[in-house]
């Protein structure tokens, strides 16, 4: 077996892995190694050629490749190393096992590990659409990779299921490349992605958005020939008699992402049942103290800027841990209050000297609300918000020094 | 002419109601801040968009390079710009920032590479 030793091993070379590796190196870790299964660094952003990245971090609107390009450049300049074409199969306490195209099975021994494996798309099997099994059904991200990295046009007449950002961005992309996008179908009665994407990706090209609808059947034998769309009732069940057939040769599924945590589970690291990612504290440290995690592997982010910020904490903390300098100790579990689906990080140390940002998602869209973080009756943070939406992550920043509990809630303004 | 424009400057997404003709605006309401007002006016009179796409590259470690318009383009010219981009045949290496089409369709805006393709 080929053996490598390093101070901090980072699994995944997307924006999370890159930001964590850069921060670990800057914190003083000597050898920082990114292990990536793809042939290039950049992760999902390599195929996200559209603009919309970096507004928070760089105060300019970059495309995906420009955004990660900046981190790759910095990583190279400060001496972060990368092992590409290497699929990680298993991790131990301070060991990572991967298969590399040149070295075969490789063991990396590290002082600390950062998990940055990102997400995987939910597929047809996850949402169980009935019908035949023809060619022409793609997840939106897979179609995006084929089109934007491999120059493969996936279809000419397209229906998209799911109004997430990836689906809407692909609607525009396919239209620009000459395809006809028949409609975007959304089960919920609200848009899953950002409003901006609806305006610039659907409205601009006259692509209809059908809320409270779903696909009840896929037609075609060798290739998709059409899909049957029906309205759904309040319980999300198709309403009989509302079915209509949409002819198309391609169906794209944009029905959500699931954090990629097979190796995390195998290592017996505690997974949060709501985020489907590892539970972390304010250092982005998992239930195994030497293992840290950040980015989409922890929870699905909509803004890469947040991923980079959170990953810098993970990387710096991992470096400190490897050098025996990470504090910690007692931890409080954050409580999700009214209309809050999850909060990340889930745990926080009340000994922490620095302010901690907590990212959260609401359960239901609401207008005219107040966002509050409190320790019992003691309000630590509060602000009004014109509206909240499950599709958009919210943030509260709290000074955790000496707190005994922490609840994040979203209430209606009187 | 009347239009409901959803402001995309910030996530609040105010609906701005604009009345006017091609050349001037007679009434604008629904915005919450000055940036929204400016967006509503521009979106009504001369909407612009940043265009991103890919172009074919020969002899490189990828077959495509990502590209963008260096600045916003008139919305009405987007499809014609795509025709120009489809006609591109580049040779590696291509570096982020390289100008691929200067002053596309006389708009004063360059098409530039956003990714890197190394020579094989
Ligand atoms: C289509 C799409 C559009 C988006 N649009 C925007 C936008 O407009 N603005 C914005 O701010 N954000 C956007 N995002 C979100 C943003 O891209 C993500 O938040 C960000 O990419 C997450 O970074 P990550 O590093 O966690 O994951 P990823 O980018 O997915 O990187 C994970 C990396 O880990 C590697 N990996 C996984 N498992 C293993 C393993 N076992 N061994 C080795 N390597 C492994 C993968 O190959 C990959 O390179 C978009 C996302 C998508 C998918
Ligand atoms: S008008 Fe102002 S507040 Fe409203 S969406 Fe536009 S920028 Fe945001």
XYZ file of C-alpha atoms and ligand atoms in Angstrom:
595
model
C 0.000 0.000 0.000
C 1.202 3.493 -0.898
C 1.571 5.694 2.196
C 1.371 9.473 2.522
C 1.645 11.532 5.699
C 0.227 15.008 6.164
C -0.985 17.388 8.855
C -4.432 18.069 7.458
C -6.134 15.835 4.880
C -9.101 17.403 3.060
C -11.517 15.079 1.282
C -13.016 16.812 -1.766
C -11.585 19.666 -3.835
C -14.702 21.775 -4.377
C -15.132 25.260 -2.889
C -15.439 23.789 0.616
C -12.273 21.702 0.355
C -10.322 24.519 -1.267
C -11.293 27.103 1.363
C -10.608 24.650 4.196
C -7.192 23.714 2.791
C -6.182 27.349 2.290
C -7.269 28.241 5.834
C -5.473 25.213 7.335
C -2.265 26.179 5.602
C -2.589 29.816 6.712
C -3.220 28.678 10.283
C 0.188 27.002 10.241
C -0.399 23.375 9.208
C 2.712 22.367 7.272
C 1.478 19.759 4.835
C -2.114 20.117 3.673
C -3.371 17.593 1.134
C -6.627 17.716 -0.856
C -7.846 14.301 -2.026
C -10.191 14.622 -5.025
C -11.804 11.972 -7.215
C -12.212 14.254 -10.247
C -9.377 15.033 -12.668
C -9.520 18.724 -11.728
C -10.167 20.847 -8.638
C -13.269 23.026 -8.359
C -16.049 20.567 -7.546
C -19.519 21.309 -8.802
C -18.535 24.876 -9.714
C -16.631 23.600 -12.761
C -19.992 23.109 -14.443
C -21.700 26.175 -12.923
C -20.648 28.546 -15.705
C -23.428 31.032 -14.867
C -22.867 34.200 -12.832
C -24.084 34.589 -9.258
C -21.100 33.652 -7.142
C -19.002 35.739 -4.810
C -21.285 38.741 -4.247
C -20.819 38.479 -0.489
C -17.175 37.468 -0.343
C -15.634 39.396 -3.229
C -18.337 42.079 -3.720
C -18.450 41.245 -7.416
C -20.512 38.833 -9.400
C -18.367 35.950 -10.605
C -19.129 32.786 -12.547
C -18.440 29.402 -10.919
C -15.092 28.840 -12.681
C -13.910 32.373 -11.830
C -14.879 31.870 -8.191
C -13.085 28.604 -7.587
C -10.232 29.776 -9.862
C -9.316 32.362 -7.241
C -9.091 29.706 -4.530
C -7.112 27.288 -6.716
C -4.642 30.078 -7.453
C -4.250 30.946 -3.778
C -3.969 27.267 -2.790
C -1.156 26.760 -5.308
C 0.640 29.928 -4.233
C 0.744 28.964 -0.557
C 1.677 25.341 -1.233
C -1.484 23.298 -0.681
C -1.010 19.897 -2.347
C -3.615 17.902 -4.238
C -4.004 14.220 -5.026
C -6.377 14.079 -7.997
C -8.135 11.062 -9.558
C -8.384 9.630 -6.056
C -11.630 8.230 -4.686
C -11.818 8.069 -0.899
C -13.453 4.836 0.242
C -13.039 4.872 3.975
C -11.749 6.977 6.816
C -10.514 6.103 10.275
C -9.758 8.341 13.204
C -6.677 9.837 11.563
C -6.446 7.813 8.386
C -7.909 8.150 4.920
C -7.982 5.280 2.422
C -8.383 6.060 -1.243
C -7.908 4.489 -4.652
C -5.610 6.503 -6.861
C -5.333 5.926 -10.594
C -1.532 5.692 -10.368
C -0.703 4.443 -6.862
C -3.650 2.084 -6.346
C -4.811 1.780 -2.738
C -3.311 4.661 -0.814
C -3.289 5.390 2.908
C -3.033 8.981 4.067
C -2.192 9.474 7.727
C -3.178 12.917 9.010
C -3.288 14.935 12.211
C -6.836 16.001 11.316
C -9.307 15.351 8.525
C -11.782 17.724 6.839
C -14.783 16.196 5.084
C -15.774 18.304 2.046
C -17.451 15.788 -0.262
C -20.387 18.012 -1.245
C -23.762 16.604 -2.314
C -25.303 14.192 -4.686
C -28.518 14.767 -6.617
C -31.720 12.983 -5.784
C -32.733 10.722 -8.660
C -35.915 9.315 -10.138
C -35.578 6.356 -7.757
C -35.623 8.731 -4.773
C -38.933 10.285 -5.792
C -40.528 7.265 -7.445
C -42.167 8.535 -10.624
C -44.179 5.742 -12.242
C -43.996 4.903 -15.947
C -41.604 3.289 -18.390
C -37.817 3.427 -18.109
C -36.708 5.120 -21.330
C -33.479 6.997 -22.016
C -33.694 10.767 -21.680
C -34.287 11.108 -17.920
C -31.403 13.004 -16.343
C -30.765 14.713 -13.071
C -30.288 18.416 -13.837
C -26.730 18.483 -12.502
C -25.691 15.457 -14.572
C -27.121 17.145 -17.678
C -25.267 20.322 -16.702
C -21.978 18.457 -16.454
C -22.554 16.773 -19.830
C -23.356 20.081 -21.531
C -20.886 22.407 -19.851
C -17.867 20.147 -19.498
C -18.265 17.435 -22.102
C -20.098 19.206 -24.932
C -22.981 16.697 -24.983
C -26.412 18.196 -25.689
C -28.874 16.067 -23.733
C -32.112 16.818 -25.618
C -34.209 19.117 -27.783
C -37.587 19.318 -26.090
C -37.375 19.355 -22.344
C -39.608 19.243 -19.283
C -38.012 20.052 -15.938
C -39.364 18.678 -12.676
C -38.496 20.818 -9.675
C -38.026 24.579 -9.418
C -34.673 24.439 -7.636
C -31.872 26.672 -8.865
C -30.134 23.938 -10.827
C -33.317 23.168 -12.745
C -33.997 26.811 -13.574
C -30.403 27.458 -14.591
C -30.551 24.435 -16.874
C -33.802 25.731 -18.386
C -31.953 28.861 -19.514
C -28.842 26.981 -20.548
C -30.762 24.553 -22.747
C -32.802 27.388 -24.293
C -29.606 29.271 -25.171
C -28.274 26.111 -26.801
C -31.363 25.842 -28.973
C -33.584 23.439 -27.051
C -37.245 24.117 -26.267
C -38.097 24.019 -22.577
C -41.787 23.148 -22.382
C -42.340 23.821 -18.677
C -40.902 23.711 -15.181
C -43.120 21.664 -12.868
C -43.069 22.225 -9.082
C -44.877 20.114 -6.494
C -44.966 22.799 -3.814
C -47.041 25.965 -4.056
C -43.887 28.086 -3.888
C -40.660 28.356 -5.827
C -37.830 26.140 -4.525
C -34.980 28.307 -5.802
C -34.107 31.988 -5.825
C -36.566 34.536 -7.272
C -33.750 36.018 -9.303
C -33.356 32.740 -11.148
C -37.058 32.637 -11.934
C -36.847 36.097 -13.486
C -33.622 35.586 -15.432
C -33.928 31.903 -16.346
C -37.678 31.343 -16.853
C -39.536 34.663 -17.323
C -36.862 36.029 -19.703
C -37.484 33.152 -22.092
C -41.220 32.778 -21.518
C -40.827 29.359 -19.894
C -43.974 28.499 -17.909
C -43.629 27.644 -14.213
C -46.400 25.333 -12.962
C -46.620 25.403 -9.158
C -48.622 22.710 -7.301
C -48.154 20.251 -10.169
C -46.260 16.992 -10.526
C -45.410 14.343 -13.074
C -47.555 11.221 -12.721
C -46.308 9.204 -15.704
C -43.395 9.001 -18.118
C -44.188 7.827 -21.670
C -41.862 6.252 -24.234
C -39.983 3.002 -24.692
C -36.464 3.627 -26.005
C -36.480 7.389 -25.513
C -38.783 9.665 -23.518
C -41.766 10.677 -25.673
C -43.695 12.684 -23.138
C -44.687 13.161 -19.515
C -48.107 13.350 -17.920
C -48.471 16.360 -15.632
C -51.230 16.702 -13.018
C -52.242 19.263 -10.435
C -51.793 18.287 -6.774
C -54.120 18.957 -3.832
C -53.196 20.400 -0.452
C -51.810 16.987 0.573
C -49.589 16.901 -2.518
C -51.694 14.137 -4.079
C -52.456 14.316 -7.817
C -56.009 15.461 -8.575
C -57.814 13.026 -10.918
C -58.992 14.611 -14.159
C -56.277 17.299 -14.265
C -53.769 15.186 -16.228
C -52.249 16.652 -19.396
C -49.667 15.109 -21.706
C -46.566 17.197 -22.507
C -44.574 15.916 -25.455
C -40.829 15.977 -24.873
C -37.695 13.917 -25.493
C -35.994 14.758 -22.225
C -36.941 15.039 -18.557
C -34.616 16.810 -16.162
C -35.014 16.220 -12.449
C -34.113 19.044 -10.118
C -35.572 17.516 -7.004
C -32.987 18.248 -4.404
C -29.572 17.305 -3.176
C -28.455 14.876 -0.497
C -25.151 15.353 1.334
C -22.686 12.670 0.246
C -22.035 10.894 3.544
C -21.427 7.197 2.938
C -17.881 7.393 4.286
C -19.028 9.565 7.196
C -21.635 6.976 8.202
C -19.160 4.122 7.832
C -16.849 5.939 10.245
C -19.685 6.084 12.817
C -19.739 9.869 12.844
C -23.043 11.218 14.157
C -25.372 12.295 11.338
C -28.164 14.825 11.849
C -31.438 13.301 10.594
C -32.706 16.607 9.177
C -29.655 17.909 7.319
C -28.441 14.378 6.480
C -24.974 15.688 7.206
C -22.618 15.253 10.159
C -23.521 17.162 13.304
C -20.903 19.835 13.945
C -19.981 22.373 16.622
C -18.823 25.956 16.133
C -15.399 24.671 15.006
C -17.131 22.564 12.331
C -15.896 19.566 14.333
C -17.871 16.317 14.092
C -18.570 13.770 16.830
C -15.096 12.325 16.107
C -12.803 15.096 17.418
C -10.113 14.702 14.725
C -12.684 14.929 11.927
C -14.099 18.282 10.733
C -16.641 18.927 7.985
C -17.905 21.829 5.899
C -19.823 22.806 2.794
C -22.606 20.844 1.208
C -21.588 17.631 2.943
C -22.835 19.224 6.195
C -25.980 20.901 4.881
C -27.146 21.961 1.438
C -26.091 25.569 0.909
C -27.531 27.917 -1.684
C -24.687 30.414 -1.627
C -21.130 29.306 -2.155
C -19.903 32.371 -0.239
C -21.333 30.848 2.945
C -19.624 27.564 2.078
C -16.256 29.297 1.805
C -16.729 31.199 5.069
C -17.806 28.113 7.001
C -15.029 26.023 5.419
C -12.345 28.479 6.478
C -13.458 27.826 10.074
C -13.277 24.053 9.484
C -9.803 24.280 7.939
C -8.344 26.581 10.582
C -9.825 24.465 13.396
C -8.464 21.264 11.841
C -4.999 22.816 11.666
C -5.235 23.877 15.312
C -6.377 20.389 16.280
C -3.479 18.777 14.414
C -1.104 21.071 16.324
C -2.838 20.319 19.646
C -4.098 23.891 19.992
C -7.878 23.590 19.587
C -9.859 24.456 22.709
C -13.416 23.345 23.216
C -14.876 21.370 26.085
C -18.486 21.774 27.165
C -21.067 22.035 24.440
C -24.645 23.253 24.188
C -27.030 21.814 21.626
C -28.881 24.509 19.710
C -32.695 24.218 19.854
C -34.806 24.813 16.755
C -37.698 27.097 17.772
C -40.814 28.189 15.902
C -40.656 27.787 12.074
C -37.020 26.666 12.080
C -36.216 23.413 10.288
C -32.577 23.124 11.251
C -29.696 25.192 12.576
C -26.059 24.632 11.666
C -23.727 24.312 13.557
C -25.875 22.215 15.861
C -23.590 22.608 18.864
C -21.673 25.474 20.382
C -19.117 25.830 23.120
C -20.023 28.525 25.684
C -16.277 29.027 26.277
C -15.829 30.378 22.784
C -14.254 33.836 22.624
C -15.371 34.538 19.101
C -18.828 35.310 17.771
C -20.472 32.380 16.018
C -22.677 32.533 12.914
C -25.508 30.040 12.784
C -27.114 29.262 9.440
C -30.689 28.037 9.360
C -33.655 27.287 7.161
C -37.316 27.935 7.899
C -40.068 25.347 7.535
C -42.591 27.529 5.724
C -42.489 30.805 3.775
C -43.717 33.755 5.880
C -43.937 37.511 5.445
C -43.296 40.152 8.104
C -41.335 38.143 10.652
C -38.845 38.560 13.465
C -35.765 36.361 13.694
C -34.517 35.823 17.234
C -31.750 33.900 18.973
C -32.120 33.640 22.743
C -30.794 31.992 25.869
C -33.969 31.395 27.878
C -35.579 34.858 28.063
C -32.333 36.624 27.302
C -32.405 37.841 23.683
C -28.938 37.517 22.116
C -29.873 38.547 18.594
C -32.985 39.864 16.927
C -33.947 41.447 13.638
C -36.993 41.992 11.477
C -37.209 40.358 8.072
C -39.614 41.305 5.285
C -39.910 37.645 4.348
C -38.381 34.236 4.895
C -38.395 31.320 2.488
C -37.300 27.668 2.873
C -35.218 28.124 -0.291
C -33.055 30.827 1.231
C -30.681 30.262 4.135
C -30.841 32.795 6.975
C -28.123 33.660 9.448
C -27.902 34.832 13.057
C -24.641 35.811 14.730
C -24.322 35.322 18.460
C -21.688 35.874 21.131
C -21.851 32.490 22.885
C -19.717 33.425 25.914
C -21.346 32.034 29.041
C -24.725 31.068 27.524
C -26.661 28.179 29.044
C -28.945 27.413 26.110
C -29.607 28.692 22.609
C -32.869 28.748 20.668
C -33.336 30.172 17.178
C -36.904 31.071 16.206
C -38.874 32.926 13.563
C -42.087 34.520 14.782
C -44.693 36.663 13.096
C -44.355 40.382 13.825
C -47.327 41.727 15.748
C -47.154 50.051 -21.670
C -47.309 48.694 -18.126
C -45.020 46.161 -16.510
C -44.657 44.388 -13.166
C -40.957 43.929 -12.602
C -39.616 41.727 -9.822
C -36.536 43.429 -8.440
C -33.578 41.026 -8.324
C -31.065 43.375 -6.756
C -31.537 41.856 -3.304
C -33.392 38.762 -2.026
C -36.397 40.816 -0.854
C -37.760 40.685 -4.399
C -40.084 43.702 -4.414
C -42.569 43.921 -7.275
C -42.076 47.234 -9.045
C -44.934 48.545 -11.172
C -43.775 50.695 -14.095
C -45.886 52.639 -16.620
C -44.497 54.396 -19.694
C -43.361 53.886 -23.281
C -40.045 52.888 -24.933
C -38.450 56.241 -24.189
C -39.785 57.431 -20.869
C -41.413 56.357 -17.638
C -44.566 58.084 -16.446
C -44.912 56.277 -13.123
C -42.878 53.842 -11.041
C -43.893 52.403 -7.672
C -43.425 49.372 -5.418
C -39.676 49.670 -4.849
C -38.346 49.857 -1.303
C -34.978 51.485 -1.904
C -33.126 53.650 -4.484
C -31.239 50.672 -5.933
C -34.554 49.025 -6.692
C -35.845 52.167 -8.375
C -32.760 52.328 -10.621
C -33.158 48.644 -11.456
C -36.844 49.065 -12.276
C -36.120 51.990 -14.599
C -33.303 50.202 -16.438
C -35.260 46.963 -16.654
C -38.204 48.826 -18.189
C -36.318 51.021 -20.671
C -33.264 48.923 -21.590
C -33.035 45.526 -19.891
C -29.554 44.003 -19.830
C -28.188 40.568 -18.883
C -24.817 38.956 -18.345
C -24.428 36.108 -20.821
C -22.468 32.961 -19.985
C -21.841 29.944 -22.169
C -19.050 27.669 -23.398
C -16.934 27.483 -26.556
C -15.186 24.599 -28.284
C -11.443 24.199 -27.721
C -9.089 21.976 -29.695
C -5.924 20.358 -28.368
C -6.592 21.007 -24.682
C -7.264 19.073 -21.481
C -10.984 19.946 -21.846
C -13.141 20.167 -24.968
C -14.918 23.282 -23.713
C -13.973 26.509 -22.040
C -16.462 28.536 -20.010
C -16.968 32.157 -21.040
C -18.966 35.267 -20.169
C -19.756 38.727 -21.390
C -17.378 41.060 -19.585
C -20.319 43.375 -18.918
C -24.079 43.258 -19.348
C -25.526 42.927 -22.880
C -28.865 44.216 -24.174
C -31.359 41.460 -23.418
C -32.690 41.524 -26.976
C -29.278 40.670 -28.444
C -28.598 37.574 -26.322
C -29.706 35.025 -28.911
C -27.697 36.707 -31.690
C -24.635 36.747 -29.442
C -25.091 32.998 -28.910
C -24.756 32.502 -32.684
C -21.364 34.225 -32.619
C -20.287 32.121 -29.654
C -21.367 28.900 -31.369
C -19.103 29.779 -34.301
C -15.980 29.986 -32.083
C -13.260 27.344 -32.595
C -10.440 27.963 -30.121
C -7.054 26.316 -29.734
C -5.545 25.524 -26.340
C -4.167 27.026 -24.194
C -6.992 29.349 -23.124
C -6.664 31.328 -19.895
C -9.239 32.977 -17.658
C -9.597 36.585 -18.835
C -8.592 35.982 -22.487
C -10.743 38.051 -24.847
C -12.469 35.573 -27.173
C -14.736 37.971 -29.098
C -13.938 41.674 -28.794
C -16.892 44.087 -28.970
C -19.491 41.431 -29.766
C -22.067 42.658 -32.312
C -20.899 46.218 -31.797
C -22.215 46.322 -28.234
C -18.901 47.510 -26.822
C -18.799 44.394 -24.628
C -16.121 41.690 -24.909
C -16.669 37.964 -24.561
C -13.961 36.634 -22.228
C -12.903 33.186 -21.014
C -13.744 32.377 -17.388
C -11.946 29.043 -17.190
C -8.546 27.660 -18.071
C -7.797 24.969 -20.636
C -4.208 23.718 -20.683
C -2.492 22.509 -23.847
C -2.238 18.721 -24.026
C -26.151 23.654 -10.469
C -25.755 24.461 -9.265
C -25.900 25.838 -9.318
C -25.483 26.631 -8.250
N -25.586 27.986 -8.365
C -25.072 28.783 -7.388
C -25.061 30.227 -7.519
O -25.531 30.786 -8.512
N -24.489 30.955 -6.538
C -23.928 30.358 -5.445
O -23.384 31.058 -4.580
N -23.966 29.020 -5.274
C -24.521 28.200 -6.213
N -24.518 26.824 -6.055
C -24.056 26.247 -4.778
C -22.577 26.001 -4.709
O -22.123 25.512 -5.934
C -22.297 24.984 -3.642
O -22.719 25.545 -2.444
C -20.822 24.610 -3.539
O -20.340 24.099 -4.757
C -20.606 23.558 -2.470
O -19.244 23.269 -2.365
P -18.704 21.895 -1.803
O -17.231 22.005 -1.895
O -19.335 21.617 -0.508
O -19.247 20.769 -2.793
P -18.836 20.372 -4.276
O -18.614 21.558 -5.111
O -19.855 19.398 -4.710
O -17.437 19.622 -4.126
C -17.292 18.346 -3.554
C -16.065 17.694 -4.119
O -15.790 16.492 -3.415
C -15.428 15.481 -4.309
N -15.703 14.182 -3.680
C -16.910 13.713 -3.234
N -16.788 12.484 -2.712
C -15.480 12.162 -2.811
C -14.741 11.005 -2.442
N -15.313 9.956 -1.852
N -13.407 10.996 -2.703
C -12.794 12.062 -3.300
N -13.454 13.174 -3.660
C -14.776 13.235 -3.423
C -16.258 15.766 -5.537
O -15.722 15.175 -6.691
C -16.234 17.293 -5.579
O -15.153 17.787 -6.325
C -24.948 26.007 -7.105
C -24.848 24.606 -7.041
C -25.246 23.840 -8.107
C -25.116 22.334 -8.005
S -36.363 47.474 -4.332
Fe -34.637 47.503 -2.918
S -35.386 46.251 -1.206
Fe -36.748 45.794 -2.912
S -35.805 43.983 -3.892
Fe -35.006 45.807 -4.947
S -33.069 46.233 -3.907
Fe -34.242 44.861 -2.560
